[in-house]
Amino acid sequence: MSDIVQILSFDKYIAPLEHTSDGRMAATHLASVKWIDNKAGRFYVKVYPKCHPRGLINEITGYLVAHASGIPQPKKVAVIQIPKEAIENNFEGDFECSGDYYWGWASEESGTTPNTYLKMENMVAFNQCIELLKKWKSFPNMLAFDDWVANQDRNTGNITIKGYNDFYVIDHGNVPVSEKWAKEHLVVESVYENKLLDGLYQGNNYPLPLSASLIESSKEHPEAFRKAHRELIKWCNALLDEESSSHLQHFLEARAHLSVSRIKDKTRLLVA
């Protein structure tokens, strides 16, 4: 079985194309990148600064777990070496350098975010996007995933839309919790903020069909963790110290087995 997250050497990074305002936490930009088949494409690339030391492992963790959960995401993702000058000539910040290059996260371009309409002050189009999002077949799956992995930053800047009922989840920099997490922040029994869910349905006033769908999605979490774990353990051991690696894996696995009870408590749905 081939790896889901690829590794691209610095010669695959062709050139930066433009900055993006949706990715504020890292040197996020659109770049021309060659894939493993040497075909060039447009990729969003992130380099996390030293002050956000968990950013890269979070992106990998979130992508692998979401992939195992069947949530639509960009199909091509990689950890990529970025030539030193490409970052230093275009961005300000204190980034972790490895010789002549930086390590970054690359994901294939996959549509525009609903925030695009906010920038154009087109609230009608923005609200239409939100209503379409609520009808998206993977909407409950995504919300249940965010609850599981303690993603407190799901918003309209990290979901892209390509067409009717065609959304993609991007940006896992806060999976879990934040780009600065330490072991004490990852508490299995904690109830973490679910920004998008809580914002759309204030006061935990969820429609009954959504509540039932959230619980059904949560039932799949233990198996999703099992699927993601083979590749996840490799990256955890490569990018984290042994204690942090073990703690993160335990946090995700234990929460997966508690997902149903956690969602039942949140939705106050007694039978499912």
PDB file of C-alpha atoms in Angstrom:
ATOM      1  CA  MET A   1       0.000   0.000   0.000  1.00  0.00           C
ATOM      2  CA  SER A   2       1.485   3.347  -1.050  1.00  0.00           C
ATOM      3  CA  ASP A   3       1.703   6.262   1.349  1.00  0.00           C
ATOM      4  CA  ILE A   4      -1.094   8.825   1.309  1.00  0.00           C
ATOM      5  CA  VAL A   5       1.180  11.723   2.277  1.00  0.00           C
ATOM      6  CA  GLN A   6       4.044  11.956  -0.195  1.00  0.00           C
ATOM      7  CA  ILE A   7       7.489  13.526   0.252  1.00  0.00           C
ATOM      8  CA  LEU A   8       8.632  15.985  -2.428  1.00  0.00           C
ATOM      9  CA  SER A   9      12.245  17.140  -2.754  1.00  0.00           C
ATOM     10  CA  PHE A  10      13.146  20.806  -3.238  1.00  0.00           C
ATOM     11  CA  ASP A  11      13.500  20.435  -7.029  1.00  0.00           C
ATOM     12  CA  LYS A  12       9.721  19.824  -7.181  1.00  0.00           C
ATOM     13  CA  TYR A  13       9.028  23.335  -5.899  1.00  0.00           C
ATOM     14  CA  ILE A  14       8.993  25.534  -9.005  1.00  0.00           C
ATOM     15  CA  ALA A  15       7.971  29.016  -7.858  1.00  0.00           C
ATOM     16  CA  PRO A  16       5.608  30.931  -5.564  1.00  0.00           C
ATOM     17  CA  LEU A  17       2.584  32.360  -7.384  1.00  0.00           C
ATOM     18  CA  GLU A  18       0.629  34.436  -4.871  1.00  0.00           C
ATOM     19  CA  HIS A  19      -0.016  34.936  -1.168  1.00  0.00           C
ATOM     20  CA  THR A  20      -3.325  33.920   0.380  1.00  0.00           C
ATOM     21  CA  SER A  21      -5.100  35.796   3.150  1.00  0.00           C
ATOM     22  CA  ASP A  22      -7.067  32.765   4.413  1.00  0.00           C
ATOM     23  CA  GLY A  23      -3.930  31.126   5.819  1.00  0.00           C
ATOM     24  CA  ARG A  24      -2.805  33.551   8.492  1.00  0.00           C
ATOM     25  CA  MET A  25      -0.945  31.116  10.748  1.00  0.00           C
ATOM     26  CA  ALA A  26       1.887  30.231   8.354  1.00  0.00           C
ATOM     27  CA  ALA A  27       3.702  31.434   5.241  1.00  0.00           C
ATOM     28  CA  THR A  28       0.760  30.236   3.182  1.00  0.00           C
ATOM     29  CA  HIS A  29       0.918  30.780  -0.553  1.00  0.00           C
ATOM     30  CA  LEU A  30      -0.115  29.354  -3.873  1.00  0.00           C
ATOM     31  CA  ALA A  31       2.845  27.804  -5.687  1.00  0.00           C
ATOM     32  CA  SER A  32       3.681  25.899  -8.827  1.00  0.00           C
ATOM     33  CA  VAL A  33       4.791  22.415  -7.767  1.00  0.00           C
ATOM     34  CA  LYS A  34       5.736  19.265  -9.669  1.00  0.00           C
ATOM     35  CA  TRP A  35       4.005  16.132  -8.430  1.00  0.00           C
ATOM     36  CA  ILE A  36       5.686  12.711  -8.232  1.00  0.00           C
ATOM     37  CA  ASP A  37       4.824  12.157 -11.910  1.00  0.00           C
ATOM     38  CA  ASN A  38       6.689  15.407 -12.729  1.00  0.00           C
ATOM     39  CA  LYS A  39       3.502  17.119 -13.895  1.00  0.00           C
ATOM     40  CA  ALA A  40       3.266  20.698 -12.623  1.00  0.00           C
ATOM     41  CA  GLY A  41       0.192  21.860 -10.735  1.00  0.00           C
ATOM     42  CA  ARG A  42      -1.041  24.599  -8.425  1.00  0.00           C
ATOM     43  CA  PHE A  43      -0.626  23.791  -4.736  1.00  0.00           C
ATOM     44  CA  TYR A  44      -1.235  25.648  -1.517  1.00  0.00           C
ATOM     45  CA  VAL A  45       2.014  25.550   0.442  1.00  0.00           C
ATOM     46  CA  LYS A  46       2.538  26.314   4.127  1.00  0.00           C
ATOM     47  CA  VAL A  47       5.682  26.770   6.160  1.00  0.00           C
ATOM     48  CA  TYR A  48       5.003  27.025   9.881  1.00  0.00           C
ATOM     49  CA  PRO A  49       7.142  29.389  11.984  1.00  0.00           C
ATOM     50  CA  LYS A  50       9.061  28.218  15.024  1.00  0.00           C
ATOM     51  CA  CYS A  51       6.366  29.675  17.289  1.00  0.00           C
ATOM     52  CA  HIS A  52       3.897  27.122  15.847  1.00  0.00           C
ATOM     53  CA  PRO A  53       5.995  23.961  16.263  1.00  0.00           C
ATOM     54  CA  ARG A  54       3.133  21.462  15.873  1.00  0.00           C
ATOM     55  CA  GLY A  55       1.793  22.876  12.606  1.00  0.00           C
ATOM     56  CA  LEU A  56       3.296  20.325  10.236  1.00  0.00           C
ATOM     57  CA  ILE A  57       2.472  17.203  12.260  1.00  0.00           C
ATOM     58  CA  ASN A  58      -1.038  18.597  12.773  1.00  0.00           C
ATOM     59  CA  GLU A  59      -1.559  18.952   9.008  1.00  0.00           C
ATOM     60  CA  ILE A  60      -0.446  15.364   8.492  1.00  0.00           C
ATOM     61  CA  THR A  61      -2.511  14.044  11.398  1.00  0.00           C
ATOM     62  CA  GLY A  62      -5.661  15.833  10.318  1.00  0.00           C
ATOM     63  CA  TYR A  63      -5.334  14.792   6.697  1.00  0.00           C
ATOM     64  CA  LEU A  64      -4.738  11.117   7.458  1.00  0.00           C
ATOM     65  CA  VAL A  65      -7.592  10.850   9.952  1.00  0.00           C
ATOM     66  CA  ALA A  66     -10.010  12.789   7.719  1.00  0.00           C
ATOM     67  CA  HIS A  67      -8.989  10.600   4.772  1.00  0.00           C
ATOM     68  CA  ALA A  68      -9.710   7.464   6.789  1.00  0.00           C
ATOM     69  CA  SER A  69     -13.064   8.995   7.751  1.00  0.00           C
ATOM     70  CA  GLY A  70     -14.046   9.449   4.107  1.00  0.00           C
ATOM     71  CA  ILE A  71     -14.139  13.247   4.219  1.00  0.00           C
ATOM     72  CA  PRO A  72     -13.443  14.902   0.832  1.00  0.00           C
ATOM     73  CA  GLN A  73     -10.069  16.676   0.762  1.00  0.00           C
ATOM     74  CA  PRO A  74      -7.531  17.662  -1.906  1.00  0.00           C
ATOM     75  CA  LYS A  75      -6.364  14.394  -3.434  1.00  0.00           C
ATOM     76  CA  LYS A  76      -2.666  15.284  -3.611  1.00  0.00           C
ATOM     77  CA  VAL A  77      -0.798  16.273  -0.442  1.00  0.00           C
ATOM     78  CA  ALA A  78       2.857  16.157   0.493  1.00  0.00           C
ATOM     79  CA  VAL A  79       5.546  17.241   2.870  1.00  0.00           C
ATOM     80  CA  ILE A  80       7.781  19.304   0.610  1.00  0.00           C
ATOM     81  CA  GLN A  81      11.262  20.776   0.753  1.00  0.00           C
ATOM     82  CA  ILE A  82      11.121  24.467  -0.180  1.00  0.00           C
ATOM     83  CA  PRO A  83      14.259  26.308  -1.319  1.00  0.00           C
ATOM     84  CA  LYS A  84      15.456  28.719   1.330  1.00  0.00           C
ATOM     85  CA  GLU A  85      15.326  31.769  -0.927  1.00  0.00           C
ATOM     86  CA  ALA A  86      11.683  31.146  -1.897  1.00  0.00           C
ATOM     87  CA  ILE A  87      10.638  31.745   1.701  1.00  0.00           C
ATOM     88  CA  GLU A  88      13.171  34.349   2.785  1.00  0.00           C
ATOM     89  CA  ASN A  89      12.550  36.528  -0.288  1.00  0.00           C
ATOM     90  CA  ASN A  90       8.777  36.476   0.074  1.00  0.00           C
ATOM     91  CA  PHE A  91       7.876  36.131   3.755  1.00  0.00           C
ATOM     92  CA  GLU A  92       8.816  37.624   7.092  1.00  0.00           C
ATOM     93  CA  GLY A  93       9.085  35.285  10.052  1.00  0.00           C
ATOM     94  CA  ASP A  94      11.312  32.980  12.038  1.00  0.00           C
ATOM     95  CA  PHE A  95      11.125  29.596  10.315  1.00  0.00           C
ATOM     96  CA  GLU A  96      12.932  26.350  11.109  1.00  0.00           C
ATOM     97  CA  CYS A  97      15.569  25.889   8.403  1.00  0.00           C
ATOM     98  CA  SER A  98      17.133  22.541   7.409  1.00  0.00           C
ATOM     99  CA  GLY A  99      20.267  23.508   5.537  1.00  0.00           C
ATOM    100  CA  ASP A 100      19.279  25.044   2.204  1.00  0.00           C
ATOM    101  CA  TYR A 101      15.557  24.408   2.474  1.00  0.00           C
ATOM    102  CA  TYR A 102      12.471  24.557   4.678  1.00  0.00           C
ATOM    103  CA  TRP A 103       9.969  21.781   5.229  1.00  0.00           C
ATOM    104  CA  GLY A 104       6.424  22.712   4.259  1.00  0.00           C
ATOM    105  CA  TRP A 105       2.981  21.251   3.681  1.00  0.00           C
ATOM    106  CA  ALA A 106       1.603  21.175   0.136  1.00  0.00           C
ATOM    107  CA  SER A 107      -1.989  20.441  -0.875  1.00  0.00           C
ATOM    108  CA  GLU A 108      -3.467  20.584  -4.344  1.00  0.00           C
ATOM    109  CA  GLU A 109      -5.636  23.618  -5.130  1.00  0.00           C
ATOM    110  CA  SER A 110      -9.285  22.599  -4.857  1.00  0.00           C
ATOM    111  CA  GLY A 111     -11.715  25.470  -5.349  1.00  0.00           C
ATOM    112  CA  THR A 112     -12.353  28.698  -3.438  1.00  0.00           C
ATOM    113  CA  THR A 113     -13.503  29.308   0.118  1.00  0.00           C
ATOM    114  CA  PRO A 114     -16.857  30.896   0.995  1.00  0.00           C
ATOM    115  CA  ASN A 115     -14.777  33.733   2.465  1.00  0.00           C
ATOM    116  CA  THR A 116     -14.089  34.818  -1.111  1.00  0.00           C
ATOM    117  CA  TYR A 117     -17.627  36.172  -1.196  1.00  0.00           C
ATOM    118  CA  LEU A 118     -17.154  37.960   2.117  1.00  0.00           C
ATOM    119  CA  LYS A 119     -14.147  39.792   0.675  1.00  0.00           C
ATOM    120  CA  MET A 120     -16.343  40.910  -2.218  1.00  0.00           C
ATOM    121  CA  GLU A 121     -18.996  41.947   0.353  1.00  0.00           C
ATOM    122  CA  ASN A 122     -21.423  39.625  -1.387  1.00  0.00           C
ATOM    123  CA  MET A 123     -23.404  38.398   1.598  1.00  0.00           C
ATOM    124  CA  VAL A 124     -26.088  36.819  -0.573  1.00  0.00           C
ATOM    125  CA  ALA A 125     -23.550  34.527  -2.241  1.00  0.00           C
ATOM    126  CA  PHE A 126     -21.882  33.819   1.118  1.00  0.00           C
ATOM    127  CA  ASN A 127     -25.174  32.835   2.755  1.00  0.00           C
ATOM    128  CA  GLN A 128     -26.009  30.658  -0.235  1.00  0.00           C
ATOM    129  CA  CYS A 129     -22.680  28.856   0.301  1.00  0.00           C
ATOM    130  CA  ILE A 130     -23.544  28.259   3.955  1.00  0.00           C
ATOM    131  CA  GLU A 131     -26.945  26.818   3.057  1.00  0.00           C
ATOM    132  CA  LEU A 132     -25.305  24.561   0.462  1.00  0.00           C
ATOM    133  CA  LEU A 133     -22.745  23.512   3.076  1.00  0.00           C
ATOM    134  CA  LYS A 134     -25.516  22.442   5.464  1.00  0.00           C
ATOM    135  CA  LYS A 135     -26.924  20.211   2.704  1.00  0.00           C
ATOM    136  CA  TRP A 136     -23.537  18.712   1.830  1.00  0.00           C
ATOM    137  CA  LYS A 137     -23.616  14.949   2.273  1.00  0.00           C
ATOM    138  CA  SER A 138     -20.333  14.997   4.251  1.00  0.00           C
ATOM    139  CA  PHE A 139     -21.357  17.886   6.524  1.00  0.00           C
ATOM    140  CA  PRO A 140     -22.235  15.710   9.568  1.00  0.00           C
ATOM    141  CA  ASN A 141     -19.140  13.578   8.985  1.00  0.00           C
ATOM    142  CA  MET A 142     -16.921  16.671   9.018  1.00  0.00           C
ATOM    143  CA  LEU A 143     -18.497  18.075  12.186  1.00  0.00           C
ATOM    144  CA  ALA A 144     -18.181  14.739  13.990  1.00  0.00           C
ATOM    145  CA  PHE A 145     -14.547  14.521  12.850  1.00  0.00           C
ATOM    146  CA  ASP A 146     -13.820  18.004  14.231  1.00  0.00           C
ATOM    147  CA  ASP A 147     -15.312  16.997  17.578  1.00  0.00           C
ATOM    148  CA  TRP A 148     -13.213  13.831  17.656  1.00  0.00           C
ATOM    149  CA  VAL A 149      -9.857  15.422  16.841  1.00  0.00           C
ATOM    150  CA  ALA A 150     -10.472  18.588  18.902  1.00  0.00           C
ATOM    151  CA  ASN A 151     -10.341  20.909  15.907  1.00  0.00           C
ATOM    152  CA  GLN A 152     -11.416  24.236  17.378  1.00  0.00           C
ATOM    153  CA  ASP A 153     -10.773  26.219  14.203  1.00  0.00           C
ATOM    154  CA  ARG A 154     -13.220  24.914  11.570  1.00  0.00           C
ATOM    155  CA  ASN A 155     -14.534  27.963   9.736  1.00  0.00           C
ATOM    156  CA  THR A 156     -15.468  29.171   6.261  1.00  0.00           C
ATOM    157  CA  GLY A 157     -11.814  29.887   5.490  1.00  0.00           C
ATOM    158  CA  ASN A 158     -10.802  26.216   5.611  1.00  0.00           C
ATOM    159  CA  ILE A 159     -13.566  24.693   3.525  1.00  0.00           C
ATOM    160  CA  THR A 160     -13.468  25.070  -0.250  1.00  0.00           C
ATOM    161  CA  ILE A 161     -16.312  24.849  -2.726  1.00  0.00           C
ATOM    162  CA  LYS A 162     -16.008  23.634  -6.309  1.00  0.00           C
ATOM    163  CA  GLY A 163     -19.688  23.270  -7.145  1.00  0.00           C
ATOM    164  CA  TYR A 164     -23.073  22.116  -5.904  1.00  0.00           C
ATOM    165  CA  ASN A 165     -22.627  19.562  -3.098  1.00  0.00           C
ATOM    166  CA  ASP A 166     -18.905  19.550  -3.878  1.00  0.00           C
ATOM    167  CA  PHE A 167     -16.897  20.800  -0.901  1.00  0.00           C
ATOM    168  CA  TYR A 168     -13.392  19.988   0.294  1.00  0.00           C
ATOM    169  CA  VAL A 169     -11.883  20.261   3.761  1.00  0.00           C
ATOM    170  CA  ILE A 170      -8.491  21.977   3.970  1.00  0.00           C
ATOM    171  CA  ASP A 171      -6.167  23.282   6.678  1.00  0.00           C
ATOM    172  CA  HIS A 172      -5.635  20.948   9.622  1.00  0.00           C
ATOM    173  CA  GLY A 173      -3.119  23.192  11.368  1.00  0.00           C
ATOM    174  CA  ASN A 174      -5.165  23.106  14.568  1.00  0.00           C
ATOM    175  CA  VAL A 175      -5.681  19.326  14.695  1.00  0.00           C
ATOM    176  CA  PRO A 176      -5.574  18.753  17.590  1.00  0.00           C
ATOM    177  CA  VAL A 177      -6.268  21.953  19.559  1.00  0.00           C
ATOM    178  CA  SER A 178      -3.559  24.299  18.208  1.00  0.00           C
ATOM    179  CA  GLU A 179      -0.171  24.557  16.511  1.00  0.00           C
ATOM    180  CA  LYS A 180       1.404  24.873  19.971  1.00  0.00           C
ATOM    181  CA  TRP A 181      -0.132  21.922  21.785  1.00  0.00           C
ATOM    182  CA  ALA A 182       1.656  20.218  24.634  1.00  0.00           C
ATOM    183  CA  LYS A 183       0.622  16.998  26.342  1.00  0.00           C
ATOM    184  CA  GLU A 184      -1.391  18.793  28.994  1.00  0.00           C
ATOM    185  CA  HIS A 185      -3.614  20.310  26.283  1.00  0.00           C
ATOM    186  CA  LEU A 186      -4.672  16.890  24.986  1.00  0.00           C
ATOM    187  CA  VAL A 187      -7.137  15.588  27.550  1.00  0.00           C
ATOM    188  CA  VAL A 188      -9.235  12.664  26.346  1.00  0.00           C
ATOM    189  CA  GLU A 189     -12.354  13.555  28.347  1.00  0.00           C
ATOM    190  CA  SER A 190     -12.319  17.291  27.573  1.00  0.00           C
ATOM    191  CA  VAL A 191     -15.107  18.966  25.619  1.00  0.00           C
ATOM    192  CA  TYR A 192     -13.458  21.235  23.061  1.00  0.00           C
ATOM    193  CA  GLU A 193     -15.053  24.102  21.173  1.00  0.00           C
ATOM    194  CA  ASN A 194     -16.510  23.157  17.779  1.00  0.00           C
ATOM    195  CA  LYS A 195     -16.547  26.638  16.241  1.00  0.00           C
ATOM    196  CA  LEU A 196     -18.551  25.967  13.080  1.00  0.00           C
ATOM    197  CA  LEU A 197     -21.120  23.660  14.701  1.00  0.00           C
ATOM    198  CA  ASP A 198     -21.584  25.914  17.723  1.00  0.00           C
ATOM    199  CA  GLY A 199     -21.783  29.022  15.544  1.00  0.00           C
ATOM    200  CA  LEU A 200     -24.395  27.658  13.146  1.00  0.00           C
ATOM    201  CA  TYR A 201     -26.561  26.122  15.880  1.00  0.00           C
ATOM    202  CA  GLN A 202     -26.288  28.313  18.946  1.00  0.00           C
ATOM    203  CA  GLY A 203     -27.402  26.906  22.262  1.00  0.00           C
ATOM    204  CA  ASN A 204     -26.895  23.331  21.035  1.00  0.00           C
ATOM    205  CA  ASN A 205     -30.182  23.658  19.147  1.00  0.00           C
ATOM    206  CA  TYR A 206     -29.372  21.052  16.505  1.00  0.00           C
ATOM    207  CA  PRO A 207     -31.940  19.719  14.016  1.00  0.00           C
ATOM    208  CA  LEU A 208     -32.877  16.136  14.862  1.00  0.00           C
ATOM    209  CA  PRO A 209     -31.665  14.714  11.506  1.00  0.00           C
ATOM    210  CA  LEU A 210     -28.268  16.370  12.017  1.00  0.00           C
ATOM    211  CA  SER A 211     -27.974  15.015  15.571  1.00  0.00           C
ATOM    212  CA  ALA A 212     -28.726  11.489  14.367  1.00  0.00           C
ATOM    213  CA  SER A 213     -26.232  11.828  11.501  1.00  0.00           C
ATOM    214  CA  LEU A 214     -23.526  13.078  13.865  1.00  0.00           C
ATOM    215  CA  ILE A 215     -23.942   9.985  16.008  1.00  0.00           C
ATOM    216  CA  GLU A 216     -23.912   7.659  13.008  1.00  0.00           C
ATOM    217  CA  SER A 217     -20.676   9.276  11.798  1.00  0.00           C
ATOM    218  CA  SER A 218     -19.146   8.952  15.266  1.00  0.00           C
ATOM    219  CA  LYS A 219     -19.695   5.200  15.253  1.00  0.00           C
ATOM    220  CA  GLU A 220     -17.099   4.931  12.472  1.00  0.00           C
ATOM    221  CA  HIS A 221     -14.311   6.684  14.373  1.00  0.00           C
ATOM    222  CA  PRO A 222     -12.606   3.631  15.950  1.00  0.00           C
ATOM    223  CA  GLU A 223     -12.279   1.963  12.551  1.00  0.00           C
ATOM    224  CA  ALA A 224     -11.121   5.222  10.959  1.00  0.00           C
ATOM    225  CA  PHE A 225      -8.369   5.524  13.549  1.00  0.00           C
ATOM    226  CA  ARG A 226      -7.272   1.966  12.853  1.00  0.00           C
ATOM    227  CA  LYS A 227      -7.010   2.746   9.124  1.00  0.00           C
ATOM    228  CA  ALA A 228      -5.069   5.969   9.669  1.00  0.00           C
ATOM    229  CA  HIS A 229      -2.742   4.602  12.321  1.00  0.00           C
ATOM    230  CA  ARG A 230      -0.314   2.691  10.097  1.00  0.00           C
ATOM    231  CA  GLU A 231       0.891   5.824   8.350  1.00  0.00           C
ATOM    232  CA  LEU A 232       0.250   8.197  11.230  1.00  0.00           C
ATOM    233  CA  ILE A 233       2.616   6.360  13.568  1.00  0.00           C
ATOM    234  CA  LYS A 234       5.442   6.773  11.061  1.00  0.00           C
ATOM    235  CA  TRP A 235       5.032  10.552  10.930  1.00  0.00           C
ATOM    236  CA  CYS A 236       4.505  10.914  14.676  1.00  0.00           C
ATOM    237  CA  ASN A 237       7.734   9.069  15.368  1.00  0.00           C
ATOM    238  CA  ALA A 238       9.589  11.161  12.780  1.00  0.00           C
ATOM    239  CA  LEU A 239       8.391  14.591  13.916  1.00  0.00           C
ATOM    240  CA  LEU A 240       7.692  14.200  17.641  1.00  0.00           C
ATOM    241  CA  ASP A 241       9.628  13.027  20.655  1.00  0.00           C
ATOM    242  CA  GLU A 242       8.656   9.577  21.902  1.00  0.00           C
ATOM    243  CA  GLU A 243       6.489  10.808  24.765  1.00  0.00           C
ATOM    244  CA  SER A 244       4.551  13.331  22.647  1.00  0.00           C
ATOM    245  CA  SER A 245       4.107  10.792  19.851  1.00  0.00           C
ATOM    246  CA  SER A 246       2.646   8.221  22.227  1.00  0.00           C
ATOM    247  CA  HIS A 247       0.408  10.796  23.901  1.00  0.00           C
ATOM    248  CA  LEU A 248      -1.040  12.085  20.613  1.00  0.00           C
ATOM    249  CA  GLN A 249      -1.814   8.584  19.369  1.00  0.00           C
ATOM    250  CA  HIS A 250      -3.468   7.625  22.653  1.00  0.00           C
ATOM    251  CA  PHE A 251      -5.491  10.859  22.645  1.00  0.00           C
ATOM    252  CA  LEU A 252      -6.888  10.181  19.162  1.00  0.00           C
ATOM    253  CA  GLU A 253      -7.582   6.501  19.754  1.00  0.00           C
ATOM    254  CA  ALA A 254      -9.257   7.003  23.123  1.00  0.00           C
ATOM    255  CA  ARG A 255     -11.427   9.864  21.860  1.00  0.00           C
ATOM    256  CA  ALA A 256     -12.456   7.765  18.864  1.00  0.00           C
ATOM    257  CA  HIS A 257     -13.955   5.196  21.227  1.00  0.00           C
ATOM    258  CA  LEU A 258     -15.747   7.921  23.194  1.00  0.00           C
ATOM    259  CA  SER A 259     -17.117   9.784  20.163  1.00  0.00           C
ATOM    260  CA  VAL A 260     -20.651   8.396  20.322  1.00  0.00           C
ATOM    261  CA  SER A 261     -21.168   9.163  24.012  1.00  0.00           C
ATOM    262  CA  ARG A 262     -19.590  12.604  23.584  1.00  0.00           C
ATOM    263  CA  ILE A 263     -21.894  13.505  20.672  1.00  0.00           C
ATOM    264  CA  LYS A 264     -24.941  12.150  22.521  1.00  0.00           C
ATOM    265  CA  ASP A 265     -24.120  14.432  25.444  1.00  0.00           C
ATOM    266  CA  LYS A 266     -23.673  17.398  23.114  1.00  0.00           C
ATOM    267  CA  THR A 267     -26.873  16.864  21.126  1.00  0.00           C
ATOM    268  CA  ARG A 268     -28.901  15.515  24.063  1.00  0.00           C
ATOM    269  CA  LEU A 269     -30.114  12.749  21.779  1.00  0.00           C
ATOM    270  CA  LEU A 270     -30.904   9.782  24.003  1.00  0.00           C
ATOM    271  CA  VAL A 271     -31.591   7.096  21.407  1.00  0.00           C
ATOM    272  CA  ALA A 272     -29.434   6.320  18.366  1.00  0.00           C
TER     273      ALA A 272
END
